[in-house]
Structure formats: structure tokens, C-alpha cells
Coordinates of C-alpha atoms and ligand atoms in Angstrom, one line a residue:
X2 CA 9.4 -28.3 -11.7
X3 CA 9.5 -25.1 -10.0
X4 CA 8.0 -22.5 -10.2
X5 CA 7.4 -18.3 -9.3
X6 CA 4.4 -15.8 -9.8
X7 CA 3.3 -13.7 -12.7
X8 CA 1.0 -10.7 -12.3
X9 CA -1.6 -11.9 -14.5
X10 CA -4.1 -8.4 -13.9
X11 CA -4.2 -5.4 -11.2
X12 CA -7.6 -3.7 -10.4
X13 CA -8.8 -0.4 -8.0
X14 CA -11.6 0.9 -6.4
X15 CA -12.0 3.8 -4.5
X16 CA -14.8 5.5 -2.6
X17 CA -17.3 8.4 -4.5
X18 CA -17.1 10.6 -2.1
X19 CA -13.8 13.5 -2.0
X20 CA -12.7 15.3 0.5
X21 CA -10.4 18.2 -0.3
X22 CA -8.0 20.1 1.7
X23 CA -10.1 23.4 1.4
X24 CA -13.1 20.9 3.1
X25 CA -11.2 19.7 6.2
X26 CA -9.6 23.5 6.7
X27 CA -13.0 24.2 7.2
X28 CA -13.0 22.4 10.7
X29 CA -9.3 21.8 11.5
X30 CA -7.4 24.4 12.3
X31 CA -4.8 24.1 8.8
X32 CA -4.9 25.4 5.2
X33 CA -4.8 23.7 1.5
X34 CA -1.3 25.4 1.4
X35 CA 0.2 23.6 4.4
X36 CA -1.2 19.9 3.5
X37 CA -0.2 20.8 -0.2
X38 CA 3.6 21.9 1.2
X39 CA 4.0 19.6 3.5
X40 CA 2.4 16.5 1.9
X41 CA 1.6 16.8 -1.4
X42 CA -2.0 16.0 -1.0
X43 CA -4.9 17.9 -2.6
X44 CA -7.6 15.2 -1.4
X45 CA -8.3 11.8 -0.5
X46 CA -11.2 9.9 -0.6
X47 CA -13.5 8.9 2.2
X48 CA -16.0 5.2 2.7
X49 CA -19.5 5.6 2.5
X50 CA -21.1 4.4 6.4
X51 CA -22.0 1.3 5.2
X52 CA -19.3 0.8 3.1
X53 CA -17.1 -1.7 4.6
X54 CA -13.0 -2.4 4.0
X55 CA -14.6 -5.8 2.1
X56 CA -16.5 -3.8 -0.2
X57 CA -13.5 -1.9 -1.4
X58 CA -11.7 -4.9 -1.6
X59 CA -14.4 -6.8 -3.3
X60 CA -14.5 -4.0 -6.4
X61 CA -10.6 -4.0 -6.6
X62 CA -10.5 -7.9 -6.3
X63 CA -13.7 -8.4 -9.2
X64 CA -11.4 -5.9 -11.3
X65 CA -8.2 -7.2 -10.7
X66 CA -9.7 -10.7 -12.0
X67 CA -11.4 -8.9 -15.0
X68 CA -8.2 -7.1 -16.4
X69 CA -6.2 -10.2 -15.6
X70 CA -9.0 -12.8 -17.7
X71 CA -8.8 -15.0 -14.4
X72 CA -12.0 -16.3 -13.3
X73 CA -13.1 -16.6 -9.7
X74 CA -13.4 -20.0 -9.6
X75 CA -9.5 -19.8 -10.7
X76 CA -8.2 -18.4 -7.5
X77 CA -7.4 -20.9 -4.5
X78 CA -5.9 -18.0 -2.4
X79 CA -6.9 -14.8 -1.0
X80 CA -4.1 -12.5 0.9
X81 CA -5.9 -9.2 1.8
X82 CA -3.5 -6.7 3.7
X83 CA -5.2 -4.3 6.1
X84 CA -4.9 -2.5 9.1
X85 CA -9.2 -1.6 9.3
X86 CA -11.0 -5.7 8.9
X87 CA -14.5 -5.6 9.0
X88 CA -14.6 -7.0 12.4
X89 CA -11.6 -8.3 14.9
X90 CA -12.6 -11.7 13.6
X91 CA -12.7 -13.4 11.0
X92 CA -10.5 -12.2 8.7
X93 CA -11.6 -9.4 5.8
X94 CA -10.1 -12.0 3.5
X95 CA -12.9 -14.2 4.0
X96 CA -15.8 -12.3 3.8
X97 CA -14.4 -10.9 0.1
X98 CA -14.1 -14.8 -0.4
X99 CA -17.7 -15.6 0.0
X100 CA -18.7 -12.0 -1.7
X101 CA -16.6 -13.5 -4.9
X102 CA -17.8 -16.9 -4.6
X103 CA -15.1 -18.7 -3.9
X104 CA -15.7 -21.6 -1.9
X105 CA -11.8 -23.5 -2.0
X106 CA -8.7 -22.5 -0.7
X107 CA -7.9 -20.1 1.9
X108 CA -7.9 -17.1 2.4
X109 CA -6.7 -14.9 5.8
X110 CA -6.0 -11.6 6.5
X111 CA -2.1 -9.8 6.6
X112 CA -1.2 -7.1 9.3
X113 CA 1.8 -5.1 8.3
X114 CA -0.4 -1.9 8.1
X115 CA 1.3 0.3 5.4
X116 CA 3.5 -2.4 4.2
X117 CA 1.0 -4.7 4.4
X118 CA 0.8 -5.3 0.7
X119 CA 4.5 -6.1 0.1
X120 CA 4.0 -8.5 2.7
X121 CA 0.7 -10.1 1.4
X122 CA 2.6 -10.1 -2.2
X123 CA 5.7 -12.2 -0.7
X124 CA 3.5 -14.5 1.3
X125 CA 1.2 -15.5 -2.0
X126 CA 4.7 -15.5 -4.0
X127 CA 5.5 -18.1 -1.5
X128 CA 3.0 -20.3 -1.8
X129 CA 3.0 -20.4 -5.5
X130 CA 6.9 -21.2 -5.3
X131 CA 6.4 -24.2 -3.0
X132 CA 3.2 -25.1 -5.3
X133 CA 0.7 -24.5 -2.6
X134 CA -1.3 -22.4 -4.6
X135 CA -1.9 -21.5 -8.9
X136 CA -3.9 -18.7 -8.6
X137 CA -3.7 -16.3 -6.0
X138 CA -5.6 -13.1 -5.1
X139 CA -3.0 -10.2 -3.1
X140 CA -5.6 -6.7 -2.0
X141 CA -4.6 -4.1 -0.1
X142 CA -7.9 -2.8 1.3
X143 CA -8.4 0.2 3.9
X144 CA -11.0 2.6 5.3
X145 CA -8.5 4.1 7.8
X146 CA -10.9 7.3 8.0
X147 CA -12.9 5.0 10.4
X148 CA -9.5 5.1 13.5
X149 CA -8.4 8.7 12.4
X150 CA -8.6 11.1 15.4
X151 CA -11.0 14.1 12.9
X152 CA -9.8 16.6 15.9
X153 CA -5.8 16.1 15.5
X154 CA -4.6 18.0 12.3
X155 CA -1.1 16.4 12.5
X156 CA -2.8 13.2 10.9
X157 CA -6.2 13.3 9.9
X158 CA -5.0 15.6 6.8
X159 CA -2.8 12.7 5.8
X160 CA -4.7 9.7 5.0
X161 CA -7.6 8.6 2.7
X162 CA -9.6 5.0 2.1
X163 CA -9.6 2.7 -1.2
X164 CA -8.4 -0.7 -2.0
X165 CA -6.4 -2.4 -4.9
X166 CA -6.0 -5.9 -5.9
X167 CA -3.6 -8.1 -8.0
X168 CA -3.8 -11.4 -9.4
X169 CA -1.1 -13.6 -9.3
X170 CA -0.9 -16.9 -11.5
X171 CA 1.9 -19.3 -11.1
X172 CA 4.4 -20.3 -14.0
X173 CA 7.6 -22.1 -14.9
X174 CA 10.5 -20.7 -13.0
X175 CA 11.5 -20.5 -16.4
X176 CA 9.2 -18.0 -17.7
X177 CA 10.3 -14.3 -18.4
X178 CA 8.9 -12.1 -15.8
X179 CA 6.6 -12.1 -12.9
X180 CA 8.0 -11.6 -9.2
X181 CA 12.0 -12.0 -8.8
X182 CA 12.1 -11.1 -5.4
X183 CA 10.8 -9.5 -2.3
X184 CA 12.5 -8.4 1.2
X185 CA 10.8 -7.8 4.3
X186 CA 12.0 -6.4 7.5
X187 CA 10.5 -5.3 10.9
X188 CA 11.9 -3.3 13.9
X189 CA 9.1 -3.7 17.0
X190 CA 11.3 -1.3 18.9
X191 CA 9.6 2.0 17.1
X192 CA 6.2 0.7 17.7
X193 CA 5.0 3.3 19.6
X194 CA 5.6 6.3 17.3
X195 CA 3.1 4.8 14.3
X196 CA 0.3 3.2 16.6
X197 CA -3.1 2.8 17.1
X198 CA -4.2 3.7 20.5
X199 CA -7.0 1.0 21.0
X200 CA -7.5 -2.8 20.5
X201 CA -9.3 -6.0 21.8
X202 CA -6.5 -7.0 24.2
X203 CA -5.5 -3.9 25.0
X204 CA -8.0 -1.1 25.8
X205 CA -11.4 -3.2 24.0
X206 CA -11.6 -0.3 22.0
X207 CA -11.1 0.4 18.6
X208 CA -8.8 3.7 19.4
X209 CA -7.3 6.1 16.9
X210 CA -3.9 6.6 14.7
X211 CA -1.1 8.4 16.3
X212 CA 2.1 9.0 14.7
X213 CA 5.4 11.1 15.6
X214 CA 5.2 12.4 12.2
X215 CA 9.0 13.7 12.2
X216 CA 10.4 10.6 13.7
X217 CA 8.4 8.4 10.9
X218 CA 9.4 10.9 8.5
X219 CA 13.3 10.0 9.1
X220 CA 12.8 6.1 9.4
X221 CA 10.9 6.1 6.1
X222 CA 13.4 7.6 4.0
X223 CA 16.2 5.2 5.9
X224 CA 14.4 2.6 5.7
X225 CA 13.1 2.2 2.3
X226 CA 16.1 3.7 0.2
X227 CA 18.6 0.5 2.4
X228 CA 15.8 -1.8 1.2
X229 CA 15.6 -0.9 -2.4
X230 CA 19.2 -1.1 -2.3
X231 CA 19.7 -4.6 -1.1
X232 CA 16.8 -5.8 -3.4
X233 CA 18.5 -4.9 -6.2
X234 CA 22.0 -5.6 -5.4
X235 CA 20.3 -8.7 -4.9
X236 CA 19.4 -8.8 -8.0
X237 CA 22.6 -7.4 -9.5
X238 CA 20.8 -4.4 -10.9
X239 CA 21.4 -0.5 -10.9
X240 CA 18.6 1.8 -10.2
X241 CA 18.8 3.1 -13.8
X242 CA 17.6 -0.6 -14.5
X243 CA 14.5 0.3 -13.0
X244 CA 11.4 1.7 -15.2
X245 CA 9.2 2.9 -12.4
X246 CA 9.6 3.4 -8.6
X247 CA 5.5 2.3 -7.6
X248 CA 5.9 3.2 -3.9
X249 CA 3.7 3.5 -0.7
X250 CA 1.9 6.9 -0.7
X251 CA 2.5 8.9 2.5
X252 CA 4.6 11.4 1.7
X253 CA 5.2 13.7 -1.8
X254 CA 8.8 14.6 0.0
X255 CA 9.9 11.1 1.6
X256 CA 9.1 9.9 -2.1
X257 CA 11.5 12.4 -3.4
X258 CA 14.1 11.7 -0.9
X259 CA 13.8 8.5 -1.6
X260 CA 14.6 8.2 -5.1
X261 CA 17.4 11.0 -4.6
X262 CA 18.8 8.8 -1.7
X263 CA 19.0 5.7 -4.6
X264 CA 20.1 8.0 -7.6
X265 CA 16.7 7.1 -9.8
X266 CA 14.9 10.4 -11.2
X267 CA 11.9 11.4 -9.8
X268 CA 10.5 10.8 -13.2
X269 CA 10.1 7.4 -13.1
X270 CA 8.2 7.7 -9.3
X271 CA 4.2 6.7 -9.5
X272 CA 2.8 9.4 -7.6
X273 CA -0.8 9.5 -6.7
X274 CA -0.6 10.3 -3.4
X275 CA -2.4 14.0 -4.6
X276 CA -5.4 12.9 -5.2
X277 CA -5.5 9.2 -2.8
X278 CA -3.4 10.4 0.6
X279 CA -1.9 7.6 2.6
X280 CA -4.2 4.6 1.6
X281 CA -1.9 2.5 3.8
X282 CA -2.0 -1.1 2.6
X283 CA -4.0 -0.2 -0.9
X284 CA -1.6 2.6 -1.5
X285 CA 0.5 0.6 -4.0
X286 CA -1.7 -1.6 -5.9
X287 CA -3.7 1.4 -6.6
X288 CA -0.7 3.0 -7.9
X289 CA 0.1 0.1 -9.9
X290 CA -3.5 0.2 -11.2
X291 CA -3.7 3.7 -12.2
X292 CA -0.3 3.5 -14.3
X293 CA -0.8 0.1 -16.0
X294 CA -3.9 1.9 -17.0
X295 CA -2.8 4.9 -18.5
X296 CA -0.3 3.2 -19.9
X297 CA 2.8 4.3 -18.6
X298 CA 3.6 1.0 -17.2
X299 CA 4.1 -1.6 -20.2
X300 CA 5.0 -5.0 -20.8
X301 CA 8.1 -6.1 -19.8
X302 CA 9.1 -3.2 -17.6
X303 CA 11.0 -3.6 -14.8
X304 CA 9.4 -2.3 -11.6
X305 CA 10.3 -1.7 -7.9
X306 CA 7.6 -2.1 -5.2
X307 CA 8.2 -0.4 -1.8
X308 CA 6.6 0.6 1.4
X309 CA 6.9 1.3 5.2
X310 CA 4.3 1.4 8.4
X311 CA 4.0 1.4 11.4
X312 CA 6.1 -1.7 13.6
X313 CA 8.0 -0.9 11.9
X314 CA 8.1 -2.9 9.1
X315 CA 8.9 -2.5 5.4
X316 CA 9.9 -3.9 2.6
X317 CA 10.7 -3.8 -1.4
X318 CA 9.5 -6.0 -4.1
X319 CA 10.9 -5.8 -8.1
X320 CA 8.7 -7.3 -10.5
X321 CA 9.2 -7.7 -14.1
X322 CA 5.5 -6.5 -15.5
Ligands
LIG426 O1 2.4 5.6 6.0 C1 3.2 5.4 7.1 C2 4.3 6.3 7.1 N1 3.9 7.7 7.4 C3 4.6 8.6 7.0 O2 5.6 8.3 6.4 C4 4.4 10.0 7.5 C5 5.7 10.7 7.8 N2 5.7 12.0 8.3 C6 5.3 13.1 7.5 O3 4.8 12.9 6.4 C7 5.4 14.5 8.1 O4 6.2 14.4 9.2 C8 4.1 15.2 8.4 C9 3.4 15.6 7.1 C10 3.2 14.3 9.2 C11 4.4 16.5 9.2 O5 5.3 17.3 8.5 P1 6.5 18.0 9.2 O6 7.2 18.9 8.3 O7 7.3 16.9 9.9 O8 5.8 19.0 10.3 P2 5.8 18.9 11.9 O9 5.1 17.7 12.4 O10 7.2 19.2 12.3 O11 4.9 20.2 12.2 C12 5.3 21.5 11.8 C13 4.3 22.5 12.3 C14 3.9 22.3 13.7 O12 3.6 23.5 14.3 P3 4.7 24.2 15.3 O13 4.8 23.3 16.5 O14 5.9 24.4 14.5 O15 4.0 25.5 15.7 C15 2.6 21.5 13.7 O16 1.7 21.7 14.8 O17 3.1 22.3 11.5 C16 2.0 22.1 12.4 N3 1.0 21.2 11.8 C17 0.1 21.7 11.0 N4 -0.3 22.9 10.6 C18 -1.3 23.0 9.7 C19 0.9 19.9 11.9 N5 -0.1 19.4 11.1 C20 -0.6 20.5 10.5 C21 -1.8 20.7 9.7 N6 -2.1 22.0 9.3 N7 -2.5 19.7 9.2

């Protein structure tokens, strides 16, 4: 028999404490009416000090497994996408493994830094499609405050820390719904103009983001509108087929372009990037979260995933909810 993944429940969890634009013009030398032009972000939220990218993910996991009725015990695979583990080693994924009690399986870490959760979706798809695994846990999970450079205004204004989860729970091919497809794609050549300037190999330090904002800017837009083409061509489907657009959060404008770019209204775009910045890998599940929870996501609607990060890689998933 074969068989594909269903997104049995999503879950979120982000950090108490807010930081608004009027709070970093303070120190930084920019306004609430530049971030807010530019950007689209009012504020983002910011980890407590001793709240660690696994505690994030912990809350969005414990959630995720709540709304979807799975148990703990259920899940024999945890893919967490981030760009800020715990520690160099072992992976984030682990330690959330032990916090949830889960003593079977695996579970490993996913580097694709803002599309890290596309990627950590199609890698747990995978492994329910060749029967590896019945019940898998994806998180994105960040606290990418901790490598921002608080002295450079051209990206410390952008980005904010949080975490979201889904559960996926494998089913006959059969089945209506669930995950039909997901395309990922990576260009190392533009490495250097979304990097972090440290790392064990490297420098032994932990360093700070940099991006060419401009440069990124261009890619994104290129980038993600080619892949949300192909993904649904792939699927023979038309972007009016499409009930939401849920994508990575960097950007109020490259969203817009975006959709413009693919002929879908901006109506049916999940924004939250106003209130949670660039949450790099967590940007999307907690978008997903928020609009199953409000309702405007519904059973049965037909939804596109898509993100791009630094690599650069990126990458478009279309689930039926
Ligand atoms: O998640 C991964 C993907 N990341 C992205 O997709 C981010 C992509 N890039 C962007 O979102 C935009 O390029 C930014 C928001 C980063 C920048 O917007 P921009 O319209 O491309 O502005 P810019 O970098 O060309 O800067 C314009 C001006 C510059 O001043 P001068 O040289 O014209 O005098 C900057 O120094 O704005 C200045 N500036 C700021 N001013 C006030 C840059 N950052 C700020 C700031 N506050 N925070």
C-alpha cells in the first residue's frame, strides 16, 4: 500500500515579551514609519535569556499534538528546522524529544534557515511515503534575536523569535487531502549575501546576520513566484485554485509582489509578518496556526506553502487542509 501525509494539527508559541518599532528607534538610528514602509512590521517578539530555541519549540510541538488529538507517545519522528540550535551539537530536535518524552524514533535537526520548514515538511513527507515513519513531528523554531548585530538598522528591525509545529500522520495514498507535493531548490552561489558571519569551523564564533537586503529582496520575489509556478503546474492547477497563499514572513512588499507576480489576490495571502517579523524557519507554521485558528483556513482548502533564505534555498509546498 502506499501512502502520503495528512496534517493531523498545527500549534504556536511565541515569546511574552514585544518589542515595537517606536522601542528599537529608541536606540537605532530609524523610525516606526520607515520599518512600517519598508517592511510592514509594527513589532516582533523577542526570547526571554533563558529561553532556549527548544523551549519555543517544545510549546508549539505540545500544541501542535493537542489540536491535532495525537499523543506523544504517537510520534516516531521529530524534524525541527532552525538556523539558532541550542548548542552546535546535538541537534534541537533532540532535546524537544526528551522535553516531550519521546523515547523512539529519531529525530535531527534541518538547516535551510528561512526555508527551513518547507524543507523539514518534505523530508517528514518522505519518510511517511516510503513507510519509515506514521507519525511525524515538523517545527520551525527560532530565537534569531540571539545572531542579530542590535547596532546595524538594515537588519536588526527585521526579524523577531517564535516557533510553530505540525503534526503529520500518515494515510492511504488514497485518502483526500494531506501533502500533494513539495519542491525544493538551492543556489550556494548567493551564499554570501544572506550569511552568518561566524561558526564552529569557520571563525569558532557564533557571529551575526548579514544580508544585502536589496539583492535578497530581488531573488525572493524571483525565486518564490518560479517555484509556486512549477508546483502547481505540477499539479495541473491555476492560482485561482488556491484558497490561501501561507508564506515565509520577511517582507509585507516581496509578499505582495509575489502574489501579483502569480496572478492570486492579495486577499487570500496569510500575513502576520506585522506583529511576528522574519521568524525565519517558524515564520510559516505560525502563520498556518494563527489562520486555522481564527478560522479563515477550513477543511478541505487548498493551500500553498512557500519560503526563501539564505543559500539560497527555497521552496513551495501545496497541501490540501
Ligand atoms: O527571510 C530571508 C529573506 N529576507 C528578505 O527577504 C529580506 C529582503 N530585503 C528587504 O526586505 C529589504 O531590502 C529591506 C527591508 C531589508 C530594505 O529595504 P530597501 O527598500 O531595500 O532599503 P535599502 O536597503 O535600499 O535602504 C534604503 C535606505 C538606505 O539609506 P541611504 O543609503 O539611501 O541613505 C538605508 O541605509 O534606508 C536606510 N535604512 C534604514 N533607515 C531607517 C536601512 N535600514 C533602515 C532602518 N531605518 N532600519
Amino acid at each position: 500500500m502506499s501512502f502520503k501525509s495528512k496534517l493531523a494539527g498545527c500549534g504556536a508559541y511565541l515569546p511574552e515579551r514585544v518589542i515595537t518599532n517606536h522601542e528599537l528607534s529608541e536606540t537605532l538610528d530609524t523610525s516606526d514609519e520607515w520599518i512600517q514602509q519598508r517592511t510592514g512590521i509594527s513589532e516582533r517578539r523577542i526570547a526571554a535569556k533563558n529561553e532556549l530555541t527548544s523551549d519555543l519549540a517544545v510549546k508549539a510541538a505540545r500544541a501542535a499534538l493537542k489540536h491535532g488529538g495525537v499523543l506523544a507517545s504517537e510520534i516516531d519522528l521529530i524534524v525541527l528546522a532552525t538556523a539558532t540550535p541550542d548548542k552546535t551539537f546535538p541537534a534541537t530536535a533532540t532535546k524537544v524529544q526528551a522535553d516531550l518524552g519521546i523515547t523512539r524514533g529519531a529525530a535531527f535537526d534541518i538547516q535551510a534557515v528561512c526555508t527551513g520548514f518547507i524543507y523539514a515538511l518534505n523530508v517528514a513527507d518522505n519518510f511517511i511515503r516510503v513507510g519509515q515513519s506514521n507519525n511525524a513531528l515538523v517545527i520551525g523554531a527560532e530565537t534569531i534575536s540571539r545572531i542579530l548585530d542590535w547596532e546595524d538598522r538594515r537588519t536588526s528591525v527585521l526579524f523577531g523569535d517564535g516557533a510553530g509545529a505540525v503534526v503529520l500522520r500518515s494515510v492511504p495514498e488514497a485518502e483526500f487531502g494531506g501533502i500533494l507535493s513539495t519542491q525544493i531548490r538551492s543556489d550556494g552561489r548567493y551564499q554570501n549575501l544572506l550569511h552568518v558571519d561566524g561558526g564552529p569551523s569557520s571563525t569558532m564564533t557564533v557571529g551575526h546576520l548579514r544580508m544585502e537586503g536589496k539583492e535578497v529582496f530581488r531573488h525572493a520575489v524571483t525565486n518564490m513566484s518560479s517555484v509556486l509556478e512549477d508546483i502547481l503546474k505540477e499539479n495541473e492547477l491555476e492560482p485561482n485554485d488556491l484558497d490561501w497563499l501561507v508564506p515565509h514572513q520577511a517582507n509585507r512588499r516581496i509578499l505582495e509582489r509575489t502574489a501579483k507576480k502569480i496572478g492570486l489576490s492579495t486577499e487570500k495571502v496569510v500575513v502576520t509578518l506585522d506583529r511576528h517579523a522574519n521568524t525565519s524557519a517558524a515564520s510559516i507554521p505560525l502563520a498556518l496556526t494563527e489562520a486555522v485558528g481564527d478560522g479563515r483556513i477550513k477543511a478541505g482548502d487548498l493551500l500553498a506553502l512557500e519560503a526563501m533564505g539564505g543559500g539560497f534555498t527555497w521552496g513551495a509546498s501545496l497541501v490540501r487542509w
